[in-house]
PDB file of C-alpha atoms in Angstrom:
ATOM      1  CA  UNK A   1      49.553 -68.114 -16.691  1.00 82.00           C
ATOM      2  CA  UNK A   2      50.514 -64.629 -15.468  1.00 87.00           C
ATOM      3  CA  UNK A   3      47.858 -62.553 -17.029  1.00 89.00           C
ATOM      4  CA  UNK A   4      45.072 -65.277 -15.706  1.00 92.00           C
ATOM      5  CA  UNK A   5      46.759 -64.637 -12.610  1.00 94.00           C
ATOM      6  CA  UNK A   6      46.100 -60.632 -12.713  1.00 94.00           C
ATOM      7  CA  UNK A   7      42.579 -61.581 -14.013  1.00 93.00           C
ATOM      8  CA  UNK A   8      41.887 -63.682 -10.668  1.00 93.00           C
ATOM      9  CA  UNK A   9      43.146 -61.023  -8.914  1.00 94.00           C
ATOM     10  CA  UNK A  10      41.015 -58.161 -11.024  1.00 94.00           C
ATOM     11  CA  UNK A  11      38.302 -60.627  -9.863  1.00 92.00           C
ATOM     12  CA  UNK A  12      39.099 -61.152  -5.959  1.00 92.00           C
ATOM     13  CA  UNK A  13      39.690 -57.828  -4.914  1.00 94.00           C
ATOM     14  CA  UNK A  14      35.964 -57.165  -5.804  1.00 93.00           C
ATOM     15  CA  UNK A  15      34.572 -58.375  -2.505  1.00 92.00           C
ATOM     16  CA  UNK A  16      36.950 -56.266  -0.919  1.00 93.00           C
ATOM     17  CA  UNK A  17      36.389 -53.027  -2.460  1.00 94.00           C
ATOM     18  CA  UNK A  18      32.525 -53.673  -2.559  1.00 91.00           C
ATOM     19  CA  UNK A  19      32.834 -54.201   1.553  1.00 92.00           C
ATOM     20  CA  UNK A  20      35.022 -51.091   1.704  1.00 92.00           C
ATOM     21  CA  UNK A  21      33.781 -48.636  -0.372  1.00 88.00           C
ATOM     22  CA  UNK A  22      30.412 -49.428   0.949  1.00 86.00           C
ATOM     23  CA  UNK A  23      32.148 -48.582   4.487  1.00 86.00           C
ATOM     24  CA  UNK A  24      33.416 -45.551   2.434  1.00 85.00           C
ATOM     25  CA  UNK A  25      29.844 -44.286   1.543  1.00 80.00           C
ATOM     26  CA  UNK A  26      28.139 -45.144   4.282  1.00 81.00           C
ATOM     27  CA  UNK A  27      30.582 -42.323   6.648  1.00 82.00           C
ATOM     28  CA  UNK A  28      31.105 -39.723   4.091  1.00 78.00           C
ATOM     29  CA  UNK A  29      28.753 -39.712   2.514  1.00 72.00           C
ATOM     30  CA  UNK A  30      25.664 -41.319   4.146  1.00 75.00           C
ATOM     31  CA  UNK A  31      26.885 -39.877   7.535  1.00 77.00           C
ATOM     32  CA  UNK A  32      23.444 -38.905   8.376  1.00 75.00           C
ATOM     33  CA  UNK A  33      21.510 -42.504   7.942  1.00 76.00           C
ATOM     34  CA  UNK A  34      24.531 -44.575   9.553  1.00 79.00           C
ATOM     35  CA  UNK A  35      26.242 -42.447  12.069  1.00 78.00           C
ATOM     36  CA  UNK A  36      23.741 -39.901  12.816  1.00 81.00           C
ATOM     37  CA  UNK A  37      25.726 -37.105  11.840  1.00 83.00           C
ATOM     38  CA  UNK A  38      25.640 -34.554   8.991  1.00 82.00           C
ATOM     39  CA  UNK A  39      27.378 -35.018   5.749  1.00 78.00           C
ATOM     40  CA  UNK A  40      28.960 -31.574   6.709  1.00 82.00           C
ATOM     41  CA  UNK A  41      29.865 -32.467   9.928  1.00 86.00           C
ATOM     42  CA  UNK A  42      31.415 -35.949   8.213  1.00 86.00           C
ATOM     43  CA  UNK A  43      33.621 -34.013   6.237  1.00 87.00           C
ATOM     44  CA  UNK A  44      34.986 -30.979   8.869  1.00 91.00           C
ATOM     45  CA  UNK A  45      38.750 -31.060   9.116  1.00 93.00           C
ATOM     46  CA  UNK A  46      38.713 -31.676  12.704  1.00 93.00           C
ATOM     47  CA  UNK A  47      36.431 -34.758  12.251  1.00 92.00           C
ATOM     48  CA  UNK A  48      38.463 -36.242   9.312  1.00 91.00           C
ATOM     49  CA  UNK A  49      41.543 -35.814  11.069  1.00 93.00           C
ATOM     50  CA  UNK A  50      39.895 -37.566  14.065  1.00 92.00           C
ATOM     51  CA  UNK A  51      38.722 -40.636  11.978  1.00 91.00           C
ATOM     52  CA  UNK A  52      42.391 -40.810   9.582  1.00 92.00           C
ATOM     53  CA  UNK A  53      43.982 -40.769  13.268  1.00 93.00           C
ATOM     54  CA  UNK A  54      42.323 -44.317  13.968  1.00 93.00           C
ATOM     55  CA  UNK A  55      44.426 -47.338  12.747  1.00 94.00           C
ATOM     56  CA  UNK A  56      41.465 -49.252  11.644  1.00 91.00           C
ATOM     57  CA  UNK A  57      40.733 -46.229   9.107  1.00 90.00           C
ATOM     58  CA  UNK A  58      44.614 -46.293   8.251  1.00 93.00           C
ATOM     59  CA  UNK A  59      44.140 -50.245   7.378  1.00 93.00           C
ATOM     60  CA  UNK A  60      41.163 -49.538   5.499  1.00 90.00           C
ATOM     61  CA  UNK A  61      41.787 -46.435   3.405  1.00 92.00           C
ATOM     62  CA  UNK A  62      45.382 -48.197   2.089  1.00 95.00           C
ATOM     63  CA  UNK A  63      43.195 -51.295   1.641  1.00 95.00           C
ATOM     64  CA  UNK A  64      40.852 -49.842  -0.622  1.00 95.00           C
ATOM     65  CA  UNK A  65      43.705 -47.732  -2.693  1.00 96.00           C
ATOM     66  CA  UNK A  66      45.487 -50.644  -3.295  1.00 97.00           C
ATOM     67  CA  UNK A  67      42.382 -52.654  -4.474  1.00 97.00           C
ATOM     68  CA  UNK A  68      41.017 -49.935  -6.259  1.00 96.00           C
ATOM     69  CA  UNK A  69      43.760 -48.823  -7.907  1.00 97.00           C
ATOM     70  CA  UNK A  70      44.455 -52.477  -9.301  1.00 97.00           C
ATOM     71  CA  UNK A  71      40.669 -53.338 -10.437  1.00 97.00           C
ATOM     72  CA  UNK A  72      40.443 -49.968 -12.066  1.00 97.00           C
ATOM     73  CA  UNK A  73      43.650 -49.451 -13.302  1.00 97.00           C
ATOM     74  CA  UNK A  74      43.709 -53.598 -14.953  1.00 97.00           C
ATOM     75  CA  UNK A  75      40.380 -52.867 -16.509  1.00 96.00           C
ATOM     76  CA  UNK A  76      41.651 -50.004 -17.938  1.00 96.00           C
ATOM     77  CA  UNK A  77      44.962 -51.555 -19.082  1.00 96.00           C
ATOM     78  CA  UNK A  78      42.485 -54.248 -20.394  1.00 94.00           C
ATOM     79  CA  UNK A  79      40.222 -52.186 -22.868  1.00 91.00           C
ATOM     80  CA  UNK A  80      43.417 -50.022 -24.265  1.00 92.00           C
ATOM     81  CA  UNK A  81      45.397 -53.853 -25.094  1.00 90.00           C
ATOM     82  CA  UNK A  82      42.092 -54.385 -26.714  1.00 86.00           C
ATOM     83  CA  UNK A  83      43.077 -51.468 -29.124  1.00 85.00           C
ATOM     84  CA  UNK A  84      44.992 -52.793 -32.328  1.00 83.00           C
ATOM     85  CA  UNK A  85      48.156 -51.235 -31.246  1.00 88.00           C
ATOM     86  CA  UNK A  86      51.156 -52.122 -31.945  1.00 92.00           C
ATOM     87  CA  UNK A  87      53.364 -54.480 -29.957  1.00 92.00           C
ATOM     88  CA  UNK A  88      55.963 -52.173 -28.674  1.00 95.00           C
ATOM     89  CA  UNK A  89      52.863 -49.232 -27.782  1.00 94.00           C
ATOM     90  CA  UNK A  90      51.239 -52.123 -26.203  1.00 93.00           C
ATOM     91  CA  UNK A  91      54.268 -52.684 -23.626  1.00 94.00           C
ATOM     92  CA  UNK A  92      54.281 -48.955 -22.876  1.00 96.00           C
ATOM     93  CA  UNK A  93      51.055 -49.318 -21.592  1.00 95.00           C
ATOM     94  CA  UNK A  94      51.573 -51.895 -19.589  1.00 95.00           C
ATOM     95  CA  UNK A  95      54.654 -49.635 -17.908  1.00 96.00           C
ATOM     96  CA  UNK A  96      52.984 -46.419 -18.148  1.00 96.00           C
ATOM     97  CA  UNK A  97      49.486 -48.345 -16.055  1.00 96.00           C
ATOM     98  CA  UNK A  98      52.645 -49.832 -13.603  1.00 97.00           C
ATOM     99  CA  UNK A  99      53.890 -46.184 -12.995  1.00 98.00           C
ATOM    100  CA  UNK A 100      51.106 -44.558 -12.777  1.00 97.00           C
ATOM    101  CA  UNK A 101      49.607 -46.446 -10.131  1.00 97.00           C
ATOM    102  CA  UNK A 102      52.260 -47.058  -8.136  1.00 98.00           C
ATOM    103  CA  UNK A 103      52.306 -43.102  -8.164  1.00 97.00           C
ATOM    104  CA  UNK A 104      48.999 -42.559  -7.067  1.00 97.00           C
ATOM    105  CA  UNK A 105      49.128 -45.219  -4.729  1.00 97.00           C
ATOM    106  CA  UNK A 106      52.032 -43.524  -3.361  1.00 98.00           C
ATOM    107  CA  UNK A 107      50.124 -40.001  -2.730  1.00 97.00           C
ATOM    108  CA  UNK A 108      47.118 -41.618  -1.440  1.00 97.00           C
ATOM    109  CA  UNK A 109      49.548 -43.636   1.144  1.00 97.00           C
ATOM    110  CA  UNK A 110      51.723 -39.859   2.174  1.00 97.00           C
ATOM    111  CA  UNK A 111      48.153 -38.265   1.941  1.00 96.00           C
ATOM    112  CA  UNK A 112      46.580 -41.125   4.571  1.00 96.00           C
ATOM    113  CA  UNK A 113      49.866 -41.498   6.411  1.00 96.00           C
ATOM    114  CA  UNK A 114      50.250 -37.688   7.173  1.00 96.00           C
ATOM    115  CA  UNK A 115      46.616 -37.418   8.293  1.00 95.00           C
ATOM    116  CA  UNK A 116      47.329 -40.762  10.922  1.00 95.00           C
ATOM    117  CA  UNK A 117      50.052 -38.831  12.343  1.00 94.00           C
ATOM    118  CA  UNK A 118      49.035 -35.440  12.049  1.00 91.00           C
ATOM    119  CA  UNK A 119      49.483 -33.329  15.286  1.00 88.00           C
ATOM    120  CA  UNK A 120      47.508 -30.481  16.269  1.00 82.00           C
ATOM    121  CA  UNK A 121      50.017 -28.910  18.384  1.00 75.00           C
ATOM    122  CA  UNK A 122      52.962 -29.397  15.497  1.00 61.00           C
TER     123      UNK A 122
ATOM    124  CA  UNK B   1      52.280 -59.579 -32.207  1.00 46.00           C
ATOM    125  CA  UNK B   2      49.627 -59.342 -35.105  1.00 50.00           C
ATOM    126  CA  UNK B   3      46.189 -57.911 -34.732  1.00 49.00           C
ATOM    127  CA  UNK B   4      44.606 -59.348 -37.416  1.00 51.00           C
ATOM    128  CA  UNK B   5      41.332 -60.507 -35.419  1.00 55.00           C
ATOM    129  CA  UNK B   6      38.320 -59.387 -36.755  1.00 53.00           C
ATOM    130  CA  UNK B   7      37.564 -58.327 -33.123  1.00 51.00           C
ATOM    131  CA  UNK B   8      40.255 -56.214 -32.478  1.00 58.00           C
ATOM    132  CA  UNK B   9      40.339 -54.948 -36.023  1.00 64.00           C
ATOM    133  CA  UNK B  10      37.301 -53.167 -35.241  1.00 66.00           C
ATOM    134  CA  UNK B  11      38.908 -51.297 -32.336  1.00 66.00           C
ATOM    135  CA  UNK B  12      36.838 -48.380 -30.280  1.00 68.00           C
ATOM    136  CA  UNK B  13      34.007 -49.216 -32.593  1.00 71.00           C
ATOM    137  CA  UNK B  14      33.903 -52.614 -31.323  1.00 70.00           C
ATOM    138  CA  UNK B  15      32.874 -51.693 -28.518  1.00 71.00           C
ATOM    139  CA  UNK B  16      28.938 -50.704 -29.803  1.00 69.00           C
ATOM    140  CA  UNK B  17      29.410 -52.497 -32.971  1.00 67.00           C
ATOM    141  CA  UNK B  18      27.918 -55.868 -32.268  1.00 60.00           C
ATOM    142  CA  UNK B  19      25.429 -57.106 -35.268  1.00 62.00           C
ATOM    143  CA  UNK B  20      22.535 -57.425 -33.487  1.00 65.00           C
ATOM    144  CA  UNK B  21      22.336 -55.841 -30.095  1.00 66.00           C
ATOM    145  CA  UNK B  22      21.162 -57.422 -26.951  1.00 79.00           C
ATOM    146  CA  UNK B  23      20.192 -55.788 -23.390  1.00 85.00           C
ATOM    147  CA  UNK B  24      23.656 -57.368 -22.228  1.00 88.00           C
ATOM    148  CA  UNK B  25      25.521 -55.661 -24.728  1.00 86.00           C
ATOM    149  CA  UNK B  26      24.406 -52.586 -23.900  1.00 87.00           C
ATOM    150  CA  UNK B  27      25.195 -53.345 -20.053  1.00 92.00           C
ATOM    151  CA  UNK B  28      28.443 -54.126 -21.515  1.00 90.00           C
ATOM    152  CA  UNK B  29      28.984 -50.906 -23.236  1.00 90.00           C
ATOM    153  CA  UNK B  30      27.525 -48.717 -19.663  1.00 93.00           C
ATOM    154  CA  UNK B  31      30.102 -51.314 -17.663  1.00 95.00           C
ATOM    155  CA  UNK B  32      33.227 -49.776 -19.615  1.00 94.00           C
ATOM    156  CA  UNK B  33      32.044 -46.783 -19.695  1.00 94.00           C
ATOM    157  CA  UNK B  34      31.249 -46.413 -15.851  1.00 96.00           C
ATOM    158  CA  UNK B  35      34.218 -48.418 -14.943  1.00 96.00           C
ATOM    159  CA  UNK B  36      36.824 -45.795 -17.237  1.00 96.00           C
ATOM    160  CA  UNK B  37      34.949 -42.847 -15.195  1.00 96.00           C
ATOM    161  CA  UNK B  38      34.716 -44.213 -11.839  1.00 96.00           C
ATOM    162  CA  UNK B  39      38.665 -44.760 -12.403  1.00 97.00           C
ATOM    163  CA  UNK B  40      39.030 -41.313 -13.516  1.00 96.00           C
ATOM    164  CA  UNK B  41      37.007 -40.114 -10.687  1.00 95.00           C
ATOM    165  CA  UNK B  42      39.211 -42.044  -8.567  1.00 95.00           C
ATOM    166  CA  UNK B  43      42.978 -40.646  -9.238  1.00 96.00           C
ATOM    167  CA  UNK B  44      40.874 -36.999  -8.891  1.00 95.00           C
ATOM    168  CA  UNK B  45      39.430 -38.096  -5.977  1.00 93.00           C
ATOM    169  CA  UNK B  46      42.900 -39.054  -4.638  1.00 94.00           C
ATOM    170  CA  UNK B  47      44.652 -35.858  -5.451  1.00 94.00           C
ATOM    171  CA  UNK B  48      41.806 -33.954  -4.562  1.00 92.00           C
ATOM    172  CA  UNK B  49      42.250 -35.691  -1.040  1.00 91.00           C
ATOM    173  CA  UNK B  50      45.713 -34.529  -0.258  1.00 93.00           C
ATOM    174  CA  UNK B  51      44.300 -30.537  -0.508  1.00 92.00           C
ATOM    175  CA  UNK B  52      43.987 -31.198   3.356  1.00 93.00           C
ATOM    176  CA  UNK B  53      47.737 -30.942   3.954  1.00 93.00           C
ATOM    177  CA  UNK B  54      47.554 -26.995   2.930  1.00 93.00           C
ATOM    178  CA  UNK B  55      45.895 -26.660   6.409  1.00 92.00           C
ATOM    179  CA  UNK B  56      41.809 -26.184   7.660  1.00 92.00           C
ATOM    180  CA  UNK B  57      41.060 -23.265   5.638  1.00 93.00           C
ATOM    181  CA  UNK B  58      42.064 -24.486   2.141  1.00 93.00           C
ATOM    182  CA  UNK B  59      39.992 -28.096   3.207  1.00 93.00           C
ATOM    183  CA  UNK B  60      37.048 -26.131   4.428  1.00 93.00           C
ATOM    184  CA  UNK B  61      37.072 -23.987   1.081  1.00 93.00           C
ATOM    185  CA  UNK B  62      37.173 -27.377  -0.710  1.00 92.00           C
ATOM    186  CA  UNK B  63      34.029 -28.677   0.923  1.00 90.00           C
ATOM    187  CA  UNK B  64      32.064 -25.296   0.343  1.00 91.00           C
ATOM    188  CA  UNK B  65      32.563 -25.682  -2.779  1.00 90.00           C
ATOM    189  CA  UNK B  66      31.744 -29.734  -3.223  1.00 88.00           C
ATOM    190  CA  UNK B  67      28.316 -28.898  -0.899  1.00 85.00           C
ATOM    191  CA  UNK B  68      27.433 -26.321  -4.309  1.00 88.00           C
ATOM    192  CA  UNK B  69      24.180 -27.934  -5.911  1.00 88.00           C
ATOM    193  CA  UNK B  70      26.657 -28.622  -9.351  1.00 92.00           C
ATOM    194  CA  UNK B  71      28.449 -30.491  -7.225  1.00 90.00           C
ATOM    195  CA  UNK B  72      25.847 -32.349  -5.494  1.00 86.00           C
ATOM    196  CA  UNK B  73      24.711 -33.663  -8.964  1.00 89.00           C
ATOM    197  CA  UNK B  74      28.093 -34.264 -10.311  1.00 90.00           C
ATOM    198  CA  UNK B  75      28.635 -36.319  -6.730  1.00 87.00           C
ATOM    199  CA  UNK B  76      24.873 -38.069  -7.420  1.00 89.00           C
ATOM    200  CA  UNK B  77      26.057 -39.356 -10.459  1.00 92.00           C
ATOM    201  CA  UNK B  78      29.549 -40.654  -9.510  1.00 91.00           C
ATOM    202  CA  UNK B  79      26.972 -42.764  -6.815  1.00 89.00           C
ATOM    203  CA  UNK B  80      24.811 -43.984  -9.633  1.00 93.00           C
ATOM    204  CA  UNK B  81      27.687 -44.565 -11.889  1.00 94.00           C
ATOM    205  CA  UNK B  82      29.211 -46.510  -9.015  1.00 93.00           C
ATOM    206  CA  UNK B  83      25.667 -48.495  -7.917  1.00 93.00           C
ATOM    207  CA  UNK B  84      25.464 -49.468 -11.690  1.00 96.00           C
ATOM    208  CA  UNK B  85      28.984 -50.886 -11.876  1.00 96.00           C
ATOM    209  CA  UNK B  86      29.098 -52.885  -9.021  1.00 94.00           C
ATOM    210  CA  UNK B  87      25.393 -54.390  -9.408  1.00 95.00           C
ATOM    211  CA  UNK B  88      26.413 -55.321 -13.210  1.00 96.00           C
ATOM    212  CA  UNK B  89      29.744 -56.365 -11.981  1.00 94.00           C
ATOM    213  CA  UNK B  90      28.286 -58.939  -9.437  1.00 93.00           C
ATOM    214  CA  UNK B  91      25.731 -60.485 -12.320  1.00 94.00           C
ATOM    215  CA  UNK B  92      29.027 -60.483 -14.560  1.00 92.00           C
ATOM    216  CA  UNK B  93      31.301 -62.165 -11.760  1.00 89.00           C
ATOM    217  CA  UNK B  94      27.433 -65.064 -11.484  1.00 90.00           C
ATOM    218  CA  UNK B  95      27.266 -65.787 -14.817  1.00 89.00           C
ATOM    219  CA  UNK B  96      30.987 -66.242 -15.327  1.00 85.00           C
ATOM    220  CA  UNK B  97      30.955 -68.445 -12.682  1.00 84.00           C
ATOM    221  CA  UNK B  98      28.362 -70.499 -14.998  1.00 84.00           C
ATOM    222  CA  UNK B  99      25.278 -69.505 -12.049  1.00 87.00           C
ATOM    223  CA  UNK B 100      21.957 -68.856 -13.559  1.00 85.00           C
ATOM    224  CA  UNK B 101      22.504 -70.646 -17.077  1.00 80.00           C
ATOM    225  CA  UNK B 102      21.143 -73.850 -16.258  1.00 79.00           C
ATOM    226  CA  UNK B 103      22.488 -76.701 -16.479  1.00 80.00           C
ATOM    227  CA  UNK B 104      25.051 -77.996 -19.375  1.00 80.00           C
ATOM    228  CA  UNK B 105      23.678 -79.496 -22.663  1.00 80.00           C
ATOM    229  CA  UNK B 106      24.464 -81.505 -25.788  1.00 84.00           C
ATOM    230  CA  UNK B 107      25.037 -78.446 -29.016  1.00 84.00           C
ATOM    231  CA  UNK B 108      21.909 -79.632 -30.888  1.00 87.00           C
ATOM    232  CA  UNK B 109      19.818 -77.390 -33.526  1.00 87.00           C
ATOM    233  CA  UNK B 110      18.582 -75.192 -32.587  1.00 84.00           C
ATOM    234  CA  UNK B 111      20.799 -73.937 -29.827  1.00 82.00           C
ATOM    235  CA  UNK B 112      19.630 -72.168 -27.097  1.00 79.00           C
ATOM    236  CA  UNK B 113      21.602 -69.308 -25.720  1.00 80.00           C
ATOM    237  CA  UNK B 114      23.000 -68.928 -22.279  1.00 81.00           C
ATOM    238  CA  UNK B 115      22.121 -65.140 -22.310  1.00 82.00           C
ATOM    239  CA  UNK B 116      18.355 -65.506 -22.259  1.00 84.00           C
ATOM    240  CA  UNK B 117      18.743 -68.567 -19.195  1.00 85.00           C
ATOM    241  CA  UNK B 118      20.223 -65.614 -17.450  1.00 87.00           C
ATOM    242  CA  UNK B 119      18.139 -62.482 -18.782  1.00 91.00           C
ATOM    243  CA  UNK B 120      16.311 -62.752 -15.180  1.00 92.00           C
ATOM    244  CA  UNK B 121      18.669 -62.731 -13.737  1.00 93.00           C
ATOM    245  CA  UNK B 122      19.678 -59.295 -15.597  1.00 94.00           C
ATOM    246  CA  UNK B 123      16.416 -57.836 -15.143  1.00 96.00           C
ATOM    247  CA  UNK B 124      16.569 -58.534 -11.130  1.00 96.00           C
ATOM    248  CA  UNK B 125      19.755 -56.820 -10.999  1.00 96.00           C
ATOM    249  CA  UNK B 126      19.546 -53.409 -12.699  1.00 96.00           C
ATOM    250  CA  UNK B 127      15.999 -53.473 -10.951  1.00 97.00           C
ATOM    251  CA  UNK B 128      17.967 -53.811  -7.428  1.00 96.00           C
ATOM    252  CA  UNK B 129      20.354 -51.005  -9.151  1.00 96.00           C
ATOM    253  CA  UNK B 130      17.734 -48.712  -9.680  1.00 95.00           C
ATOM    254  CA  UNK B 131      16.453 -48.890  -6.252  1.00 94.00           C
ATOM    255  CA  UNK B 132      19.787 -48.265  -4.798  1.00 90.00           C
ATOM    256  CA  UNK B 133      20.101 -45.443  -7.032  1.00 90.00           C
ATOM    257  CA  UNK B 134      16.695 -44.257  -6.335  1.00 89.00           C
ATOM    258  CA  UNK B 135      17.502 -44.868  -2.379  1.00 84.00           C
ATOM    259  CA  UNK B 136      20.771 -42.827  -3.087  1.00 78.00           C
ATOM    260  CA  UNK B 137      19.221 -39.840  -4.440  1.00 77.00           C
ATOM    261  CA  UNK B 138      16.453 -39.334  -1.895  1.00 73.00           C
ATOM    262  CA  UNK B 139      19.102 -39.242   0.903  1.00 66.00           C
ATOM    263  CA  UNK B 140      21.392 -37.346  -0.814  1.00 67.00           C
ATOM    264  CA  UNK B 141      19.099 -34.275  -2.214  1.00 68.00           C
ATOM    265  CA  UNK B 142      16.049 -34.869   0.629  1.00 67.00           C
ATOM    266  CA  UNK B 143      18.532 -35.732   3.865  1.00 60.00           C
TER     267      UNK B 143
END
């Protein structure tokens, strides 16, 4: 019952991250056909700190981690259980996947948190 | 735990060993394939991200070096890899949902398979892929 429960999951985040990552694309790096603006311009430091500053973006960028991280990481978890490997390896990857994400997740959260409350004066 | 299916016996070489190959399995192959380097992309992609908190200068290096034409194809492909996955993924997420296989029926000789009620379905879908990808590409190298 638990691991149909992390398939349905796998599964129900996909609306999510096809929403948001299409957001994603379409303002950095499709700037120029949705926002009028240059792909260059999309990425300057000054305009990327402008968007991360919005709370929207903050919702959405930890949105997308999270679901990302957990489709991508539980398909990859899936095709290495596939592997013939032994019961005890087979448990590591389930911890090693569990660490690892929640590691990454936790840089892209510092990484989106400092650039919400970065200060140009500080 | 025993692994002692024939399936998993096979292992990696399951993956493209499959008697006789179909379209889907091939689609099956490029879905794990994409989906392992769109995840690797990913945690880069994330760490790659936080270069921003060594200030302006290192971020603008960054993005001189990610407008570089190697770059600009490595990025193209991360798009089509991306376009590919999802657009299988959503025919995956129909047909597992039993849409586009017609309706139920008795197991009589000789059996008709579910793949070929969907195969239009298929084709549709990596045609819709391969506009997006085309669409993708123009912008990208012709903005």
């Amino acid at each position: 019952m638990r691991e149909t429960r992390f398939w349905s999951l796998h599964i129900l985040v996909v609306p999510l991250i096809l929403i948001l990552l299409g957001a994603h694309f379409a303002i950095m790096h499709y700037a120029p056909i949705f926002y009028a603006m240059s792909v260059e311009k999309a990425r300057e430091f000054a305009t990327m700190i402008e968007r991360g500053k919005s709370v929207g973006q903050f919702v959405i960028y930890i949105l997308l981690l999270a679901a990302g991280l957990y489709h991508g990481l539980y398909g990859t978890r899936g095709i290495l259980r596939e592997l013939p490997l032994p019961a005890t390896l087979a448990k590591w990857v389930d911890v090693g996947m569990v660490i690892f994400g929640v590691t990454i997740f936790a840089l892209g959260v510092y990484v989106t948190w400092w650039t919400f409350s970065f200060d140009w004066g500080g | 735990m025993k692994n002692n299916q024939p399936a998993r016996r096979l292992g990696l070489r399951g993956w493209v060993y499959a008697g006789k190959y179909s379209f889907e399995r091939y689609l099956y192959l490029g879905h794990r394939l994409s989906g392992l380097g769109l995840v690797a992309y990913m945690v880069l992609h994330i760490v790659e991200t936080a270069n921003r908190m060594r200030g302006e200068q290192a971020w603008a290096e960054l993005m001189a070096l990610f407008a570089s034409p190697p770059f600009k194809v490595i990025e193209y492909l991360l798009f089509a890899l991306a376009v590919f996955h999802a657009m299988n993924g959503i025919r995956l997420f129909l047909v597992e949902l039993a849409f586009f296989s017609g309706k139920p029926q008795e197991p009589v000789y000789p059996y008709k398979s579910s793949v070929l009620k969907h195969r239009p379905l298929t084709y549709v879908v990596m045609i819709l892929a391969g506009l997006l990808m085309a669409l993708g590409g123009s912008s990208l190298f012709f903005p």
